[in-house]
PDB file of C-alpha atoms (C1' of nucleotides) in Angstrom:
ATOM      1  CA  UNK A 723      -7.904  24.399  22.901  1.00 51.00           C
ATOM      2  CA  UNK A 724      -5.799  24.195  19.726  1.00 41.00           C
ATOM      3  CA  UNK A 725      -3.279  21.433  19.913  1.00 45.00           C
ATOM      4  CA  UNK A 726       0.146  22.766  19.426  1.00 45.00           C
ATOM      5  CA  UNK A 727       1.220  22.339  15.579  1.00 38.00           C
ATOM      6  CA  UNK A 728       4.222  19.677  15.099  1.00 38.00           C
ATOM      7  CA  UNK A 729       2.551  17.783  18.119  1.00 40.00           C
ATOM      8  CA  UNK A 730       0.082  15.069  17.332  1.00 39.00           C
ATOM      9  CA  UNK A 731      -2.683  13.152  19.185  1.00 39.00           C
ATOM     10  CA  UNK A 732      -1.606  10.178  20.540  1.00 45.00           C
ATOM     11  CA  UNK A 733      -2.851   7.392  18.325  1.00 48.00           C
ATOM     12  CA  UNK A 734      -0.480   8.969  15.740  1.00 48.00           C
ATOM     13  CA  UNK A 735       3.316   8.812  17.632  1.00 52.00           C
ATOM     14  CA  UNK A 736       4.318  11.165  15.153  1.00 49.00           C
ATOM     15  CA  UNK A 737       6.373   9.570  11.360  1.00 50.00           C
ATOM     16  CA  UNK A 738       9.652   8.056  12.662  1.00 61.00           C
ATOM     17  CA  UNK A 739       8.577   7.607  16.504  1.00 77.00           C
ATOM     18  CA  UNK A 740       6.181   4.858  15.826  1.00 78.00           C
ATOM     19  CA  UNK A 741       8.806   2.818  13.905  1.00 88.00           C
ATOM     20  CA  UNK A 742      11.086   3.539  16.284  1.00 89.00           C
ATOM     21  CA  UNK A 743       9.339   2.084  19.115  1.00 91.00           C
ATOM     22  CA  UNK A 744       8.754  -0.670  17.074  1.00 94.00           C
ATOM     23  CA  UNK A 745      12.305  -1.438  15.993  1.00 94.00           C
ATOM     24  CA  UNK A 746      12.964  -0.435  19.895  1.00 93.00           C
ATOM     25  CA  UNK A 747      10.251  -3.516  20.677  1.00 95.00           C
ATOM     26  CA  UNK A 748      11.760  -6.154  18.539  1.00 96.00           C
ATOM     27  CA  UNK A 749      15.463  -5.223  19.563  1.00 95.00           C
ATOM     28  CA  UNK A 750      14.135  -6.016  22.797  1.00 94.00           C
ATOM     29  CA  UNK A 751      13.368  -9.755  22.442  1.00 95.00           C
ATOM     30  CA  UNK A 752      15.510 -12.196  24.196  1.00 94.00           C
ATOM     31  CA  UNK A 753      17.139 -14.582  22.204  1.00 94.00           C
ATOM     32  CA  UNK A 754      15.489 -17.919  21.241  1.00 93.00           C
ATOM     33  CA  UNK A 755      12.193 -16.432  21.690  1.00 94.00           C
ATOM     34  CA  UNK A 756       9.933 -15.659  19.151  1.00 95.00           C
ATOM     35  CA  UNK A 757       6.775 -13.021  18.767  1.00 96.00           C
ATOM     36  CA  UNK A 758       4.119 -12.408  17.011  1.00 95.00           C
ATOM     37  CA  UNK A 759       3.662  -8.917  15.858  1.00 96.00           C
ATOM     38  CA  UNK A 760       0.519  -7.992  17.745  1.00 95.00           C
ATOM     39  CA  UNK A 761       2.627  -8.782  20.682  1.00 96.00           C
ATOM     40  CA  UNK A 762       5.489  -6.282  19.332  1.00 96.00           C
ATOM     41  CA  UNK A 763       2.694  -3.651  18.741  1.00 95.00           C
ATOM     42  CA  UNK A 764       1.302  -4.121  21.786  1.00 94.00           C
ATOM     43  CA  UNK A 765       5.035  -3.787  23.387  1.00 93.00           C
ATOM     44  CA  UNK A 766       5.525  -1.247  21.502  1.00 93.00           C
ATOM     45  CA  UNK A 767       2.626   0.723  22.821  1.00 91.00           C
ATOM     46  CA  UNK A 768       0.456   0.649  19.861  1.00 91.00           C
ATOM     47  CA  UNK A 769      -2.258  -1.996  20.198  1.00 91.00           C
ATOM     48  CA  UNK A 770      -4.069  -3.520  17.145  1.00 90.00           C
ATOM     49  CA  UNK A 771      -1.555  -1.737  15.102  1.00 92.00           C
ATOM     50  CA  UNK A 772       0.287  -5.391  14.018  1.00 94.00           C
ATOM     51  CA  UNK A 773       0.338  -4.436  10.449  1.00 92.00           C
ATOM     52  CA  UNK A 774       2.369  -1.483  11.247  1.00 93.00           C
ATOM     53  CA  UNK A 775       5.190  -3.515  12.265  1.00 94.00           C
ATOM     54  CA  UNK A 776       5.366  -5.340   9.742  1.00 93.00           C
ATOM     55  CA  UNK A 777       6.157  -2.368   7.498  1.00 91.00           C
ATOM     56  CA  UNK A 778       8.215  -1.019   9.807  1.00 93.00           C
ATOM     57  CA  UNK A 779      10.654  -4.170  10.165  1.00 93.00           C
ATOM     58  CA  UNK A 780      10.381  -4.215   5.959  1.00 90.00           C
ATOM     59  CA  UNK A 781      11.500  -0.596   6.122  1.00 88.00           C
ATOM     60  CA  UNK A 782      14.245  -1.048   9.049  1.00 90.00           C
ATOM     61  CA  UNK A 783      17.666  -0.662   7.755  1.00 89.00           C
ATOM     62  CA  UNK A 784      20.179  -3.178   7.731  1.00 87.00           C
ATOM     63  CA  UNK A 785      22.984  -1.704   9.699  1.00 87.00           C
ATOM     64  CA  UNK A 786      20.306  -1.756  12.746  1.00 89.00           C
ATOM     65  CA  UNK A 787      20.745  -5.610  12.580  1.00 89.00           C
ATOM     66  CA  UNK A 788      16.997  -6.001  13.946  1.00 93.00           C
ATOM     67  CA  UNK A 789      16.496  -9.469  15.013  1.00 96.00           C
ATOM     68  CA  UNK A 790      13.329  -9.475  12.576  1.00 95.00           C
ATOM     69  CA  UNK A 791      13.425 -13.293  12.784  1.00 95.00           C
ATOM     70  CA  UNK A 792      11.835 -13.665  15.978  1.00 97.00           C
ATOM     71  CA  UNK A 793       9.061 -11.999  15.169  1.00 96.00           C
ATOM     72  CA  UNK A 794       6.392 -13.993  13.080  1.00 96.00           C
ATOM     73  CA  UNK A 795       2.642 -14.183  12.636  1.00 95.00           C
ATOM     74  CA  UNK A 796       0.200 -15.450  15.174  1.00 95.00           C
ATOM     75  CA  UNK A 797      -0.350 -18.617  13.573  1.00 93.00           C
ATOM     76  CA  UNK A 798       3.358 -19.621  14.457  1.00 94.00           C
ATOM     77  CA  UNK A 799       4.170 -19.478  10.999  1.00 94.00           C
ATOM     78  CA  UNK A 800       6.616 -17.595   9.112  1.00 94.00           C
ATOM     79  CA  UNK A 801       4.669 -14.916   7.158  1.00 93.00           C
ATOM     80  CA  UNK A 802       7.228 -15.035   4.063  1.00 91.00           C
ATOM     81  CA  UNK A 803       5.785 -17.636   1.314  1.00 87.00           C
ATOM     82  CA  UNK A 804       7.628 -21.401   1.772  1.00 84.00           C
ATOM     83  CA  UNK A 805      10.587 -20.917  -0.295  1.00 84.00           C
ATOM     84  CA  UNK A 806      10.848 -17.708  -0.303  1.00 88.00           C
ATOM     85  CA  UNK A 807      14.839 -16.359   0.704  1.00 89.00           C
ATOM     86  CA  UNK A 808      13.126 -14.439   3.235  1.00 91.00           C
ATOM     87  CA  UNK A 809      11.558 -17.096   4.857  1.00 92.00           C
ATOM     88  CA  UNK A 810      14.136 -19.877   4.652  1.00 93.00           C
ATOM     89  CA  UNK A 811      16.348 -17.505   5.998  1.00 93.00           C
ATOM     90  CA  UNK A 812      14.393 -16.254   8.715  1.00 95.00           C
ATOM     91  CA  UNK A 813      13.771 -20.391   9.669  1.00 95.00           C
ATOM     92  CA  UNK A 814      17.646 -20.828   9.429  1.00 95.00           C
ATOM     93  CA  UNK A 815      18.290 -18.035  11.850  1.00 95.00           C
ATOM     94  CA  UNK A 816      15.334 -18.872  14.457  1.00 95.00           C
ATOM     95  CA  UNK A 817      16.847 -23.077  14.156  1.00 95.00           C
ATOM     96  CA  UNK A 818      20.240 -21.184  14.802  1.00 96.00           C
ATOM     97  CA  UNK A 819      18.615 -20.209  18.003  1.00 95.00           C
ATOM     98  CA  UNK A 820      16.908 -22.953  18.947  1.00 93.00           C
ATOM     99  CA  UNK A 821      13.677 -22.638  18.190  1.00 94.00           C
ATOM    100  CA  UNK A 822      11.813 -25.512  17.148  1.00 93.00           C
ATOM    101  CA  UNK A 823      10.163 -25.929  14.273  1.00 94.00           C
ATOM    102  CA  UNK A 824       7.105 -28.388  14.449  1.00 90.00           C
ATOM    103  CA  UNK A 825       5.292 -29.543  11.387  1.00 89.00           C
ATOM    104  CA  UNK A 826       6.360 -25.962  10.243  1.00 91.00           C
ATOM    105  CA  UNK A 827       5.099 -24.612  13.192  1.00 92.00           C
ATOM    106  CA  UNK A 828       6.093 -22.827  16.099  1.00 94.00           C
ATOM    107  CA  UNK A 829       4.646 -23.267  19.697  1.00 93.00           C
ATOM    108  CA  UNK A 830       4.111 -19.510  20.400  1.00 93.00           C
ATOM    109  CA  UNK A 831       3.690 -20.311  24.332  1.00 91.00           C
ATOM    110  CA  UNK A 832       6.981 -22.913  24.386  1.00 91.00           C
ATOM    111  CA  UNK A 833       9.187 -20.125  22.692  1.00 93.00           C
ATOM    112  CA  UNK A 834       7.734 -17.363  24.701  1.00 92.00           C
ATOM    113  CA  UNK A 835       9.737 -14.778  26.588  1.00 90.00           C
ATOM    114  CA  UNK A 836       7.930 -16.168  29.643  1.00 84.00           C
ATOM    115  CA  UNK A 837       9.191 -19.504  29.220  1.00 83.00           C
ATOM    116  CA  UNK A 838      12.574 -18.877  28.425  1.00 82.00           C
ATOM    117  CA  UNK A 839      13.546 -18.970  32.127  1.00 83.00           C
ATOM    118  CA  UNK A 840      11.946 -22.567  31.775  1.00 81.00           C
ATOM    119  CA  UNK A 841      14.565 -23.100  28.738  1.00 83.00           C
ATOM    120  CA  UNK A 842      17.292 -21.781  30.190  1.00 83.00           C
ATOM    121  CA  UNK A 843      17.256 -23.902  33.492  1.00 85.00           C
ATOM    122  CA  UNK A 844      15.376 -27.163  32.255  1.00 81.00           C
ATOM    123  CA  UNK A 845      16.864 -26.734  28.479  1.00 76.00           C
ATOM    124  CA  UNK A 846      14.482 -26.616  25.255  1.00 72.00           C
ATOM    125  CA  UNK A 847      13.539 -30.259  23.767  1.00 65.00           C
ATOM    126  CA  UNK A 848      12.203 -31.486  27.207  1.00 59.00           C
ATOM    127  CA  UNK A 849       8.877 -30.087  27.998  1.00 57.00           C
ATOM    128  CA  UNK A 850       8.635 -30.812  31.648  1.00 51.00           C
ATOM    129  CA  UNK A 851       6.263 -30.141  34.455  1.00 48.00           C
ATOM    130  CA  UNK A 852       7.014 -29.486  38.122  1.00 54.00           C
TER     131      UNK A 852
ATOM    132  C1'  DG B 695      -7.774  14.286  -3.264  1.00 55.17           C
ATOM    133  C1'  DG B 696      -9.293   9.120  -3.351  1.00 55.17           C
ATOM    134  C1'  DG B 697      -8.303   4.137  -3.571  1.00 55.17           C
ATOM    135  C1'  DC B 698      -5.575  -0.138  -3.191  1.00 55.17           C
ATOM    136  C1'  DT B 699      -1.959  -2.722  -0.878  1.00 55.17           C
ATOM    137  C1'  DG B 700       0.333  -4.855   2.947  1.00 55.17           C
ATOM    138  C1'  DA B 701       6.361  -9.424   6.733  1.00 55.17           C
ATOM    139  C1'  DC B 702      -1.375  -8.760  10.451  1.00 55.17           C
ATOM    140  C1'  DC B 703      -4.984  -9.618  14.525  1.00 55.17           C
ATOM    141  C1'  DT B 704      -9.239 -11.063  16.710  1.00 55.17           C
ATOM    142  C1'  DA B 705     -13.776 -13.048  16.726  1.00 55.17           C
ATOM    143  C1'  DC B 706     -17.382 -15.690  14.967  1.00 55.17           C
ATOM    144  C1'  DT B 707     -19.509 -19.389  11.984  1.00 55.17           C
TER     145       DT B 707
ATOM    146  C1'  DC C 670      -9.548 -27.179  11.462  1.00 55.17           C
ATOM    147  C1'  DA C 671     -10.931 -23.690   7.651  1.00 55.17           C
ATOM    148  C1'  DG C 672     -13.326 -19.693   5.880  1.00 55.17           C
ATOM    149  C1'  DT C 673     -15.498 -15.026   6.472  1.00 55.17           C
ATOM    150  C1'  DA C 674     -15.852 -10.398   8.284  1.00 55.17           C
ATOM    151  C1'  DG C 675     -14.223  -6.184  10.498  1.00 55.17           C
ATOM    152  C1'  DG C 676     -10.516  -3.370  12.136  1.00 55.17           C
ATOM    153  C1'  DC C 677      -6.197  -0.528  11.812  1.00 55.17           C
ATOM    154  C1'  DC C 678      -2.726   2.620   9.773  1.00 55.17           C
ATOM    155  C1'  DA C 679       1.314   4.099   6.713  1.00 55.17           C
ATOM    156  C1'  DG C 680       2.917   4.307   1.703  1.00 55.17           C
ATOM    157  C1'  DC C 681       2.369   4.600  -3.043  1.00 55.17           C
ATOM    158  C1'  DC C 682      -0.114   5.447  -7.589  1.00 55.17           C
TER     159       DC C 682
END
DNA sequence: GGGCTGACCTACT
DNA sequence: CAGTAGGCCAGCC
């Protein structure tokens, strides 16, 4: 069977549509909580595609106001170089939220969407266990 | 048409 | 912990 012209297969989500679930991905994460971009790929619906994202959040537009802060590499690390705009801003913003920064770090699994029910009743700073 | 780059990830050594 | 290797796909020259 011929596939219908103007519809692809499904690893490609067609131009747009893949950034678009992308930018729908990252617009998605709560605030305070951070991601790394295989997660966002993976959200998005397109595993082991993390470098995609990455161009898609450089080629986002501004007026979208994507939180693009929140999402960093796996490492916890800002992917910008250290004193870069990009990346001080992007640390400014994610402080602004209260994420932690440790040793210029970021514990992935603290400032994960899971645990930000944990934040939001016990409050970030103290790590506590039940 | 081909080849390199890139806001990367995972796994192994 | 650091370094290497393989993968994955869109844009640009």
């Amino acid at each position: 069977m011929s596939p219908p012209s103007g519809k692809k297969t499904e690893r490609t989500p067609s131009d747009a549509d893949g950034y678009r679930r992308i930018w729908d991905a990252v617009a998605a994460i709560p605030y305070g909580c951070v991601l790394n971009y295989g997660a966002v790929a993976r959200l998005a619906g397109l595993p082991g595609r993390a470098r995609m994202v990455g161009q898609a959040l450089g080629r986002a537009p501004k007026k979208m106001q994507l939180p693009w802060h929140r999402v960093v590499n796996a490492q916890g690390r800002i992917s910008f170089p250290a004193g870069s705009s990009k990346g001080k801003t992007q640390r400014r913003l994610l402080e602004a939220e209260g994420v932690v920064f440790e040793d210029g770090r970021i514990d992935m699994v603290r400032f994960s969407p899971e645990r930000a029910i944990d934040r939001m009743l016990w409050g970030p700073g103290e790590e506590k266990e039940p």
